[in-house]
XYZ file of N, CA and C in Angstrom:
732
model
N -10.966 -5.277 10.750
C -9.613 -4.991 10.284
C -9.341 -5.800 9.025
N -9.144 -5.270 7.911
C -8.696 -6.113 6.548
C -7.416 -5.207 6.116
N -6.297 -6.033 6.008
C -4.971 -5.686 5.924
C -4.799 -6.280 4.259
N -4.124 -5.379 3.213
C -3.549 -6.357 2.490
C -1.874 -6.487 2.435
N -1.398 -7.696 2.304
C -0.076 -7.762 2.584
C 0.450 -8.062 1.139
N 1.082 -7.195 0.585
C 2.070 -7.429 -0.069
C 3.218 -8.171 -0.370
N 3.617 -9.188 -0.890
C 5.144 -9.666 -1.243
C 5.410 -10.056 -2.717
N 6.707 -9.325 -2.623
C 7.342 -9.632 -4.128
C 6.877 -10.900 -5.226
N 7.423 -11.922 -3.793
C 7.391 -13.598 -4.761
C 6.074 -14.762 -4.250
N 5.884 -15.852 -4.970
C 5.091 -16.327 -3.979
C 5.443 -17.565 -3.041
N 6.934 -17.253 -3.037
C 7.628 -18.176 -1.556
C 7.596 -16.916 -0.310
N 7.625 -16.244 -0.604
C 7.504 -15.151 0.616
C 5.587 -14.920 0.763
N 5.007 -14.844 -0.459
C 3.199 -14.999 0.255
C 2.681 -16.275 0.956
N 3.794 -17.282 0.785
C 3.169 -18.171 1.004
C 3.868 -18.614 2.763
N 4.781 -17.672 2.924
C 5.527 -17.382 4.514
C 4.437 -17.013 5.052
N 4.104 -15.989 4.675
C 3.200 -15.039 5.434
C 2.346 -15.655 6.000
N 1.094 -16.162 4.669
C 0.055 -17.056 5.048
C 0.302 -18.334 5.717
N 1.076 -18.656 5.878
C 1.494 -19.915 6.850
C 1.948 -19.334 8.236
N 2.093 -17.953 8.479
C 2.417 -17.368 9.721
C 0.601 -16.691 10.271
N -0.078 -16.774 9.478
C -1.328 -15.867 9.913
C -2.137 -17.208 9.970
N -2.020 -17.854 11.889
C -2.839 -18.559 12.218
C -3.538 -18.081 13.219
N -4.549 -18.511 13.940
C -5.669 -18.063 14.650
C -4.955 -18.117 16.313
N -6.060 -18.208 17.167
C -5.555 -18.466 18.967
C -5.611 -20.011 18.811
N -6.211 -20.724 17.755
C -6.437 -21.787 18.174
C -6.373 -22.446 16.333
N -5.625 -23.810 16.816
C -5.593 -24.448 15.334
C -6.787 -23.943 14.273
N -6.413 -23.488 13.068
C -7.612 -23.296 11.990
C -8.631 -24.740 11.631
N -9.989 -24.685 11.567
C -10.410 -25.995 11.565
C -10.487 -26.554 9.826
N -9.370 -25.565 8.944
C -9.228 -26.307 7.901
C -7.695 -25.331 7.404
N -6.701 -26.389 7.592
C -5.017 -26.200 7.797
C -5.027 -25.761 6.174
N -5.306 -25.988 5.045
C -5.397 -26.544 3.883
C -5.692 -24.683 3.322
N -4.820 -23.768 2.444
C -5.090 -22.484 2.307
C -5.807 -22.499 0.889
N -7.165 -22.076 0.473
C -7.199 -21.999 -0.505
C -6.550 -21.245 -1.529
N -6.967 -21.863 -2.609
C -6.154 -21.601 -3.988
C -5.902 -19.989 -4.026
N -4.719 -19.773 -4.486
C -5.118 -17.941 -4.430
C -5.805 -17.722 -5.639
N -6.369 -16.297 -5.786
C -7.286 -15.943 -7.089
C -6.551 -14.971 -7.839
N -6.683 -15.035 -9.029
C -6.076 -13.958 -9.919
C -7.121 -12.643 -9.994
N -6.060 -11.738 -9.953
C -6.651 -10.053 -10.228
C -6.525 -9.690 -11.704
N -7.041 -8.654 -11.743
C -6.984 -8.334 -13.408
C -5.239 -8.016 -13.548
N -4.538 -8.311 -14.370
C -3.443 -8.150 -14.747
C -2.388 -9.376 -13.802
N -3.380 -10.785 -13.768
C -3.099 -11.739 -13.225
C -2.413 -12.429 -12.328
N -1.934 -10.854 -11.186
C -1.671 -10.947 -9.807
C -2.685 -11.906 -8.658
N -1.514 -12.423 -7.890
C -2.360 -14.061 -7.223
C -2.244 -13.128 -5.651
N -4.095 -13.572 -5.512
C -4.394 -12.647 -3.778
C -4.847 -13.882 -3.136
N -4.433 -14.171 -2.362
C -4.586 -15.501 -0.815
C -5.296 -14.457 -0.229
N -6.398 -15.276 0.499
C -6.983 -14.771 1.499
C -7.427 -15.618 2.892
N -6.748 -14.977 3.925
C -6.481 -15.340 5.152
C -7.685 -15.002 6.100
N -8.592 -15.774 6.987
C -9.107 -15.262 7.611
C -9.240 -15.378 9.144
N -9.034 -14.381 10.264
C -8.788 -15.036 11.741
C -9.963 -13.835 12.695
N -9.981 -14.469 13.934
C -10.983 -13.462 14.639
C -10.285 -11.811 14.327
N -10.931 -11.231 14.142
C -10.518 -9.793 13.690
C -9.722 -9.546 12.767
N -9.325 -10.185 12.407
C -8.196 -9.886 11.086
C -8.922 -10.682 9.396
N -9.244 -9.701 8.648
C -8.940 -10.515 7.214
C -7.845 -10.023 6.510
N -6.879 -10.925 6.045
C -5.961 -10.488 5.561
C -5.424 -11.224 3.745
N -5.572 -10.330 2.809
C -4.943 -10.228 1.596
C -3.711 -10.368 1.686
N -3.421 -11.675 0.432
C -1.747 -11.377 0.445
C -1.446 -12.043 -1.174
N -1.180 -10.781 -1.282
C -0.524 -10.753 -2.686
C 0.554 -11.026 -3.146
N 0.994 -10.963 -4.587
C 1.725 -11.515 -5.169
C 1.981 -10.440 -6.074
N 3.259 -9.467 -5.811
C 3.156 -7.976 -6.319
C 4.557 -7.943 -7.429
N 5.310 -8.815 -7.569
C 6.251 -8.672 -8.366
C 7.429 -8.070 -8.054
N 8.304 -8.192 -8.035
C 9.966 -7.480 -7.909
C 10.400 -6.262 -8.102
N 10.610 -5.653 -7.457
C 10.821 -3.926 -7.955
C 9.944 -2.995 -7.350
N 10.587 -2.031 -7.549
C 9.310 -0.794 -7.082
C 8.052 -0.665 -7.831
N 8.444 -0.324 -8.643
C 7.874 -0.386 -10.388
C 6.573 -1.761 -10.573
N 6.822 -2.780 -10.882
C 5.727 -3.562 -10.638
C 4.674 -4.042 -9.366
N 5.771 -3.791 -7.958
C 5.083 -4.101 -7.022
C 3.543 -2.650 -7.049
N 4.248 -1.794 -7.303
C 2.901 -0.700 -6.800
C 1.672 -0.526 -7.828
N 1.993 -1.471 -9.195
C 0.940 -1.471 -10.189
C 0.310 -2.314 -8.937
N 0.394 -3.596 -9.082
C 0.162 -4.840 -8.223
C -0.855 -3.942 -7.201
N -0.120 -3.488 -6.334
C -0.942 -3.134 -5.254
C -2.079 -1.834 -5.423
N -1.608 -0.695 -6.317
C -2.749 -0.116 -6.706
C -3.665 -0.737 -7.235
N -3.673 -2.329 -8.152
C -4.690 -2.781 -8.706
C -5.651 -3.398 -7.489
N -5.142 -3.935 -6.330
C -5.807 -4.248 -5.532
C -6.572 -3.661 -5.007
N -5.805 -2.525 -4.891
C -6.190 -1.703 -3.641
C -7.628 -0.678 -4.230
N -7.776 -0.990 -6.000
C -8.872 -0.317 -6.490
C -9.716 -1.482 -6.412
N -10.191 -2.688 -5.888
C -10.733 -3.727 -5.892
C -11.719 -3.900 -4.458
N -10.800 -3.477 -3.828
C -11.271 -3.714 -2.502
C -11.206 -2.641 -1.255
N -11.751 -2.622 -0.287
C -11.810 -1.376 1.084
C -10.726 -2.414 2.150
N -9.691 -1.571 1.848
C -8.350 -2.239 3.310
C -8.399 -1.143 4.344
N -7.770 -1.532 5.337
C -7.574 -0.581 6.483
C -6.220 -0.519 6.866
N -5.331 -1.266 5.836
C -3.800 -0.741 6.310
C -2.882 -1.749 5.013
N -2.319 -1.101 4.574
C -1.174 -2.190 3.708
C 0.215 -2.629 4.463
N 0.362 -3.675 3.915
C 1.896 -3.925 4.937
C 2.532 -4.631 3.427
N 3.766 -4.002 3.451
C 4.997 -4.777 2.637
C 5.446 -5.722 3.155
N 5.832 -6.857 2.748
C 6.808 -7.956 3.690
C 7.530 -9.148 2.371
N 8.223 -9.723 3.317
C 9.406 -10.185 2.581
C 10.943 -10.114 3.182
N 11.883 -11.094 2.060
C 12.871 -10.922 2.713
C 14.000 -9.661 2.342
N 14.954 -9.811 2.514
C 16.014 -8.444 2.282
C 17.586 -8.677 2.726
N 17.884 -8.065 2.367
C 19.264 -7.731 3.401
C 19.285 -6.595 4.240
N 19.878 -7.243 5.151
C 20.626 -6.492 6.282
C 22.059 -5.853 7.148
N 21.938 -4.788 7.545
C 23.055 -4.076 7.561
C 23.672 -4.421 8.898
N 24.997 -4.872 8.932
C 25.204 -5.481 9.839
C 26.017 -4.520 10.704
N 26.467 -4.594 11.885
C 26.022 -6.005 12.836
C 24.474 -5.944 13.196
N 23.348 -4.795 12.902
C 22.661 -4.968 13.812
C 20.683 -5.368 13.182
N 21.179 -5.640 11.826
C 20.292 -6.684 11.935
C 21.125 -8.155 10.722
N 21.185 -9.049 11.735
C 22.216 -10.370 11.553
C 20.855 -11.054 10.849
N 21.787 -12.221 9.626
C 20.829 -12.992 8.779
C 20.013 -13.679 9.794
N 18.637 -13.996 9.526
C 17.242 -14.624 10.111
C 16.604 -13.906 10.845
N 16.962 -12.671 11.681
C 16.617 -11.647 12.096
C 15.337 -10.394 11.416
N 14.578 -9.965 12.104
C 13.411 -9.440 11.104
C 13.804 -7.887 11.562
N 13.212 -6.530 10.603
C 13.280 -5.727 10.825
C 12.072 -5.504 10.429
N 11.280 -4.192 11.169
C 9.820 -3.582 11.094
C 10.285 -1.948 10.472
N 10.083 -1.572 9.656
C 10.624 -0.070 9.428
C 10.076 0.937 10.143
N 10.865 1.788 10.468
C 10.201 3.198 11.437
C 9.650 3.973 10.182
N 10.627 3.892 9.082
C 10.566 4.793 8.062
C 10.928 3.713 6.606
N 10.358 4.010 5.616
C 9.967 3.251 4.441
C 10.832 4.418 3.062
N 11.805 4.229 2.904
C 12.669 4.730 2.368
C 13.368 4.723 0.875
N 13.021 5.205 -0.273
C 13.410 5.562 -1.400
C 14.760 5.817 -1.567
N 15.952 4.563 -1.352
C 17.097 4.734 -1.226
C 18.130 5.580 -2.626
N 17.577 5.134 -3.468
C 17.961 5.177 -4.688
C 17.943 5.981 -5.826
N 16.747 6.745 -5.542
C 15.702 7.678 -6.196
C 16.071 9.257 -6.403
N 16.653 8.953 -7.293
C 17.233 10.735 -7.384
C 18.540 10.612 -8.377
N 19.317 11.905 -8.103
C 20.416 12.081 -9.548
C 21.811 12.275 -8.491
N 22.614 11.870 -8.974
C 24.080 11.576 -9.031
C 24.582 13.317 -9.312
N 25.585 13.548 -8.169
C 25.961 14.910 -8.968
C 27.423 15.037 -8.088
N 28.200 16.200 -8.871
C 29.562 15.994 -8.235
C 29.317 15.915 -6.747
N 28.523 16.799 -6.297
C 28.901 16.774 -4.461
C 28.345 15.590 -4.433
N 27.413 14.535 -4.791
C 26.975 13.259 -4.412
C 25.576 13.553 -4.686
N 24.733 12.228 -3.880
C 23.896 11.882 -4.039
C 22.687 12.741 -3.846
N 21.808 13.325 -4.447
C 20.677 14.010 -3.783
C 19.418 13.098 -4.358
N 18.498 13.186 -3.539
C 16.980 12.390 -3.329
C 16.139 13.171 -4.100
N 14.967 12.338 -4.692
C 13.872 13.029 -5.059
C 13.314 14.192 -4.564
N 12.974 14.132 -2.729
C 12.845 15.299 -2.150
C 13.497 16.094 -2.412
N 14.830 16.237 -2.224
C 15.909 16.930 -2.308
C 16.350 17.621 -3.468
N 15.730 17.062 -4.832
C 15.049 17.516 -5.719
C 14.170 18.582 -6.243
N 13.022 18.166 -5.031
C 11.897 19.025 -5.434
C 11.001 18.372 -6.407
N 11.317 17.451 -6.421
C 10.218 16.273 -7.272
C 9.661 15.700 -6.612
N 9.329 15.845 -5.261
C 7.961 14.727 -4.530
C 9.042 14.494 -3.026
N 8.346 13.441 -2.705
C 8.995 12.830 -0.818
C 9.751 11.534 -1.300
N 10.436 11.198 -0.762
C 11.639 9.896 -0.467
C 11.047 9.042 0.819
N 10.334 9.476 1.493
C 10.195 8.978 2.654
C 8.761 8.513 2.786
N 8.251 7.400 3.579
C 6.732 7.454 3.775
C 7.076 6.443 5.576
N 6.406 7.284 6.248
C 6.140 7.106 7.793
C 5.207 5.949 7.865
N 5.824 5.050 8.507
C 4.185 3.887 9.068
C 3.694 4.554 10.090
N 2.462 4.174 10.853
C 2.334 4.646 12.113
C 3.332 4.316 13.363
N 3.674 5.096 13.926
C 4.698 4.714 14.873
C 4.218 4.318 15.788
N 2.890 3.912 16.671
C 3.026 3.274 17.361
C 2.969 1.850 17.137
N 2.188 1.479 15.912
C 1.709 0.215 15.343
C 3.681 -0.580 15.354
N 4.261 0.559 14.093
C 5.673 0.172 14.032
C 6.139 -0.359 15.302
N 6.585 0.281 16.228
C 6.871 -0.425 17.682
C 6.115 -1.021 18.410
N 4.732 -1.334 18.377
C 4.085 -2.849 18.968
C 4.482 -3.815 17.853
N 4.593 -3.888 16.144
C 4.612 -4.861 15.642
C 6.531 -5.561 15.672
N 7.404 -4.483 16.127
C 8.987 -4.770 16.423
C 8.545 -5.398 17.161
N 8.065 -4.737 18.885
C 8.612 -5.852 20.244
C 7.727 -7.184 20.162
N 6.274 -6.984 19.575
C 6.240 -8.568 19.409
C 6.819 -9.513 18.711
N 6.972 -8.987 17.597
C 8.319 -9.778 16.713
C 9.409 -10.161 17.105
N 9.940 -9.100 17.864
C 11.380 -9.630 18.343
C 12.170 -8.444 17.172
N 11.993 -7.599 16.223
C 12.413 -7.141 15.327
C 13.169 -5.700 15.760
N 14.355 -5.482 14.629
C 14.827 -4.373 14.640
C 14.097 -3.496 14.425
N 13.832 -2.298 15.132
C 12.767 -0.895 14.584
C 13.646 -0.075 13.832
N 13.494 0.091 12.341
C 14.838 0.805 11.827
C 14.296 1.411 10.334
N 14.466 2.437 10.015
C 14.655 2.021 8.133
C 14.925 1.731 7.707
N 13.988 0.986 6.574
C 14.111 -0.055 5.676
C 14.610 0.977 4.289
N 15.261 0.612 3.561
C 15.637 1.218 2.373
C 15.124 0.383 0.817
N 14.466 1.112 -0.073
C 14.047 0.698 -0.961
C 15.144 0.939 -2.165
N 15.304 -0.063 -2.682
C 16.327 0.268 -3.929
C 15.527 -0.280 -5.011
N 16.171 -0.096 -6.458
C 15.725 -0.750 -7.631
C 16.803 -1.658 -8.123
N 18.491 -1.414 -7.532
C 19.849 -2.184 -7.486
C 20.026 -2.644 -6.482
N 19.565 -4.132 -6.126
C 20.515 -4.622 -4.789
C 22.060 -4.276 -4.987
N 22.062 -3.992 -3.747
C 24.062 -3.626 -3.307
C 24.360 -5.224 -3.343
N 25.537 -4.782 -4.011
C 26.446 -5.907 -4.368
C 27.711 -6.122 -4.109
N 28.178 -4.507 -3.294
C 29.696 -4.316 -3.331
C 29.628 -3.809 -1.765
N 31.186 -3.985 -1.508
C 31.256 -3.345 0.370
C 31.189 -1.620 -0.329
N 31.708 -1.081 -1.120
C 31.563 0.288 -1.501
C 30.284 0.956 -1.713
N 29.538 0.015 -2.191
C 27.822 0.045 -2.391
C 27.370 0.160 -0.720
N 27.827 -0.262 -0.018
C 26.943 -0.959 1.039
C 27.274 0.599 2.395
N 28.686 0.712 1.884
C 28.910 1.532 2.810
C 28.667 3.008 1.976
N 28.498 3.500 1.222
C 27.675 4.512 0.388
C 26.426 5.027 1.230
N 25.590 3.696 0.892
C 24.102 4.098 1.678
C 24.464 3.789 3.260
N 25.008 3.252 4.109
C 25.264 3.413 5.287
C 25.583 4.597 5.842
N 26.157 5.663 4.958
C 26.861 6.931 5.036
C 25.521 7.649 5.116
N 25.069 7.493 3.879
C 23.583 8.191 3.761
C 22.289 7.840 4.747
N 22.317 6.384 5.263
C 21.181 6.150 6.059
C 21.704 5.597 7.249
N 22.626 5.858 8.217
C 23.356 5.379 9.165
C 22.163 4.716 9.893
N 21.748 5.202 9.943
C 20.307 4.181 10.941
C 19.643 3.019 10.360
N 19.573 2.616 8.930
C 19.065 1.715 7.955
C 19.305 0.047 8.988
N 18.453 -0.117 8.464
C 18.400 -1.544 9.076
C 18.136 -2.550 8.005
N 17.875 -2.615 7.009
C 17.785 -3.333 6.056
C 17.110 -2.741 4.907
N 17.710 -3.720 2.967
C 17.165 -3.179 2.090
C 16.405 -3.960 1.513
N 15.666 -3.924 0.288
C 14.616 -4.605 -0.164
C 14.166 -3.666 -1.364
N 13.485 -3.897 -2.416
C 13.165 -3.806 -3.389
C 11.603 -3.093 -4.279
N 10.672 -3.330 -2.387
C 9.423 -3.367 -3.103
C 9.046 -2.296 -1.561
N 8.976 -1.453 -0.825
C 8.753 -1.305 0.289
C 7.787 0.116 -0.586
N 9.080 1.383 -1.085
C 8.289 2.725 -1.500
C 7.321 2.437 -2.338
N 7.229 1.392 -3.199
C 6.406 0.913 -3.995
C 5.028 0.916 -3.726
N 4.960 0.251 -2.559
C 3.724 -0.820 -1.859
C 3.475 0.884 -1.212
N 4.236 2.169 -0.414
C 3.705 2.671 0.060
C 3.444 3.952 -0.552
N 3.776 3.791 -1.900
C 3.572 4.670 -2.573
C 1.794 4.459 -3.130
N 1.503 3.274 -3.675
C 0.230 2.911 -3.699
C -1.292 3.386 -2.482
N -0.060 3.017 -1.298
C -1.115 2.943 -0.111
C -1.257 4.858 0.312
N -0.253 5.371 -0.145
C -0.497 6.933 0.670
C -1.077 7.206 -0.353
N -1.805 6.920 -1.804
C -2.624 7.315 -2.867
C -3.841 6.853 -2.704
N -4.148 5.885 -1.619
C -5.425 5.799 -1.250
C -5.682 6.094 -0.340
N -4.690 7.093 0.363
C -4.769 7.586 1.939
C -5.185 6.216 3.012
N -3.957 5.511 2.706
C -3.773 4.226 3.554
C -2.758 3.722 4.472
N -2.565 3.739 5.699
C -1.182 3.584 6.063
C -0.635 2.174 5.892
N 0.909 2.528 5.972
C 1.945 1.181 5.431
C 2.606 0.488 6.445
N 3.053 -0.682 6.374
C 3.707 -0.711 7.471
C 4.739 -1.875 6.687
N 5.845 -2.162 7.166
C 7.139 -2.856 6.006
C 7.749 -3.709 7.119
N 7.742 -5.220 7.118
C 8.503 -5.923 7.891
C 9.961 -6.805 7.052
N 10.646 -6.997 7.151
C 11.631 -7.671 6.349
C 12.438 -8.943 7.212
N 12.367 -9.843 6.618
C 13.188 -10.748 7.399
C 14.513 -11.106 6.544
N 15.743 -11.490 7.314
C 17.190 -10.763 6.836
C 17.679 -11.708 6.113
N 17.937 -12.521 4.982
C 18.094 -13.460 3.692
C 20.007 -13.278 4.034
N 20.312 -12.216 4.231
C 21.931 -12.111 3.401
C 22.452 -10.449 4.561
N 23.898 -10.311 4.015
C 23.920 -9.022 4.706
C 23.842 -8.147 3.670
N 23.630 -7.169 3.679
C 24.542 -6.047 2.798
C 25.596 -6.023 2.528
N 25.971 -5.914 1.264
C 27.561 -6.030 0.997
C 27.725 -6.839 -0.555
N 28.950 -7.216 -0.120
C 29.272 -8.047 -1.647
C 28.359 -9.047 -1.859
N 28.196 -9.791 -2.488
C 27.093 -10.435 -3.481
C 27.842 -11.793 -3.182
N 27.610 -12.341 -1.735
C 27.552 -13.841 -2.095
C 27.023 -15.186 -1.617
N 26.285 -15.354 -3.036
C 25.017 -16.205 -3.030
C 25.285 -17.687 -1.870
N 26.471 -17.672 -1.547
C 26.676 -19.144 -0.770
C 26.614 -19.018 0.540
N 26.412 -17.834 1.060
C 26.679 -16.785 2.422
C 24.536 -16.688 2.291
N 23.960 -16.761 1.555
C 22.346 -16.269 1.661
C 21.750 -17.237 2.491
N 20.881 -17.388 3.229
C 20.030 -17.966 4.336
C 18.368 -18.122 4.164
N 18.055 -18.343 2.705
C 16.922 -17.812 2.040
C 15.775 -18.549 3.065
N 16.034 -20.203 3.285
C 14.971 -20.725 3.493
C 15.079 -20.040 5.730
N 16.195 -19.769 6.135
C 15.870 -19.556 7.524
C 15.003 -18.171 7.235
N 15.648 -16.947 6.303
C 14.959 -16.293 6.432
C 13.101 -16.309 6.177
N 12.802 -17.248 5.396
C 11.468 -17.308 5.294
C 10.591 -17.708 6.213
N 11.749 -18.940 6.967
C 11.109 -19.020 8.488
C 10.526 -18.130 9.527
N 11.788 -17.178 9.487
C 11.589 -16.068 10.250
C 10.541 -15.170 10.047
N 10.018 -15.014 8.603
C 9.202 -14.242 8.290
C 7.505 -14.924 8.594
N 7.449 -16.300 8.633
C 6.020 -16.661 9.208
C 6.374 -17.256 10.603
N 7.040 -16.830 11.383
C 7.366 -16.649 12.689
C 6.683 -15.111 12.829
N 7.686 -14.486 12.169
C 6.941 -12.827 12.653
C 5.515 -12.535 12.383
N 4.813 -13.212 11.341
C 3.910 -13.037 11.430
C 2.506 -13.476 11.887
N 3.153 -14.808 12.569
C 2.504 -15.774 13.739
C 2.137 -14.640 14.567
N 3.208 -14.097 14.792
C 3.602 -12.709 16.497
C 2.739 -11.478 15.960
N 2.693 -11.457 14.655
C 2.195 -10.137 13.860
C 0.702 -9.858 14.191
N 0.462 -11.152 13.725
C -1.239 -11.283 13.330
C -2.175 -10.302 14.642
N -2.292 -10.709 15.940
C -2.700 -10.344 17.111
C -1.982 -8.876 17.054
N -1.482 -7.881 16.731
C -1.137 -6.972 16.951
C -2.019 -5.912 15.914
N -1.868 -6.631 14.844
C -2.793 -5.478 13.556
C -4.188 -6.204 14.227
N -4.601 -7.119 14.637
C -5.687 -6.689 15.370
C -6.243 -5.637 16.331
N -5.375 -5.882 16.826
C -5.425 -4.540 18.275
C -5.307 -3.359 17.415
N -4.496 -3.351 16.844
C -4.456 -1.887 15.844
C -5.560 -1.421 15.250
N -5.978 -2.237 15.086
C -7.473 -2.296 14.317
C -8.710 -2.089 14.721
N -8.939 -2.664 16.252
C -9.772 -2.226 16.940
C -9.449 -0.719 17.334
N -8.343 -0.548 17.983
C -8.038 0.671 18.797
C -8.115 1.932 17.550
N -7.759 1.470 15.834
C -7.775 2.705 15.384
C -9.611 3.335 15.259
N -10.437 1.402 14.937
C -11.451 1.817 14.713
C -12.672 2.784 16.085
N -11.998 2.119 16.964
C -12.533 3.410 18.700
C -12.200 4.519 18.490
N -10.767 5.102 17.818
C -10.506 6.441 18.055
C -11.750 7.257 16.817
């Protein structure tokens, strides 16, 4: 099983890799240096019984994260990409420090403005809005986490306003949290016929914009917590996809 994991910044790669430990203390705690890719993206590499895991350093946005990860992903043979990082969340039901796993990986933003409202790329006729993780992986990697199973929404504008917030709530009543880099990362991975999978741990809520209300460092906690819980699951995934 070789996973590469995606995150925006490298306080969130460096969550991750501090959450991807073994059954038993690593016999060297100490992560080496990450390495630069061509176009001088930084890849950590994690290694545990059944799992090797990549974790990158993909940049902010839709837009740079999926150069990032297509460059990887022409580098090397993965068996699953995962987005991760932090986000906001739509409250009440995923509350700051709280993680969400996406059912569905969602292009919130992506499309044209018109009097009746909002229509989507799909909706368009210009391509899909949507990209599916595997659903069962999605719900073993929630209940070990402890995580909301929900869609995640990808924007290129964090919401900043309660009018913003309740807009896309209208549109994605089920949304569980947003983030920046999710269609990105799985836009890359369904071009190498790769499945995605998007965890988010909850920084702030949705809504107005305020920075004194954000929870940056619990949320990062949370995020190499989840992926303490994570690690042993994309194993199993991994074996069980490689039997079928």
């Amino acid at each position: 099983m070789r996973a590469l994991i995606v995150t925006a910044v490298a306080a969130e790669a460096d969550s991750v890799v501090s959450g991807l430990t073994g059954p038993v203390p690593h016999p060297d705690p100490v992560t080496p240096e990450p390495r630069a890719l061509p176009g001088s993206y930084l890849l950590s590499r994690r290694d545990l019984p059944g799992l090797a895991a990549d974790v990158l350093v993909g940049g902010v946005g839709p837009a740079a994260v999926t150069a990032a990860t297509a460059t990887a992903l022409a580098l090397a043979d993965y068996t699953l990409v995962v987005s991760a990082g932090i986000g906001g969340g739509f409250q009440p039901a995923a509350p700051v420090g709280s993680l969400v796993v996406a059912d569905a990986v969602v292009a919130a933003d992506l499309g044209a403005q018109t009097p009746d409202g909002f229509l989507d790329v799909q909706e368009l006729g210009f391509g899909h809005s949507v990209h599916l993780p595997p659903a069962e992986l999605a719900a073993r990697a929630a209940e070990a986490t402890g995580a909301l199973l929900a869609p995640v929404l990808t924007v290129s504008t964090v919401t900043g306003t309660a009018e913003g917030a309740a807009r896309l709530a209208a549109r994605h009543p089920l949304a569980g949290a947003e983030a920046m880099e999710g269609f990105g990362v799985a836009e890359a991975a369904a071009a190498h016929g790769l499945p995605v999978l998007e965890i988010r741990a909850v920084s702030n809520a949705v809504g107005p914009r305020d920075r004194d209300a954000w929870r940056i460092g619990d949320a990062l906690a949370a995020l190499t917590a989840g992926f303490r819980a994570l690690g042993p699951v994309l194993v199993h995934w991994g074996e069980h996809r490689h039997e079928s």
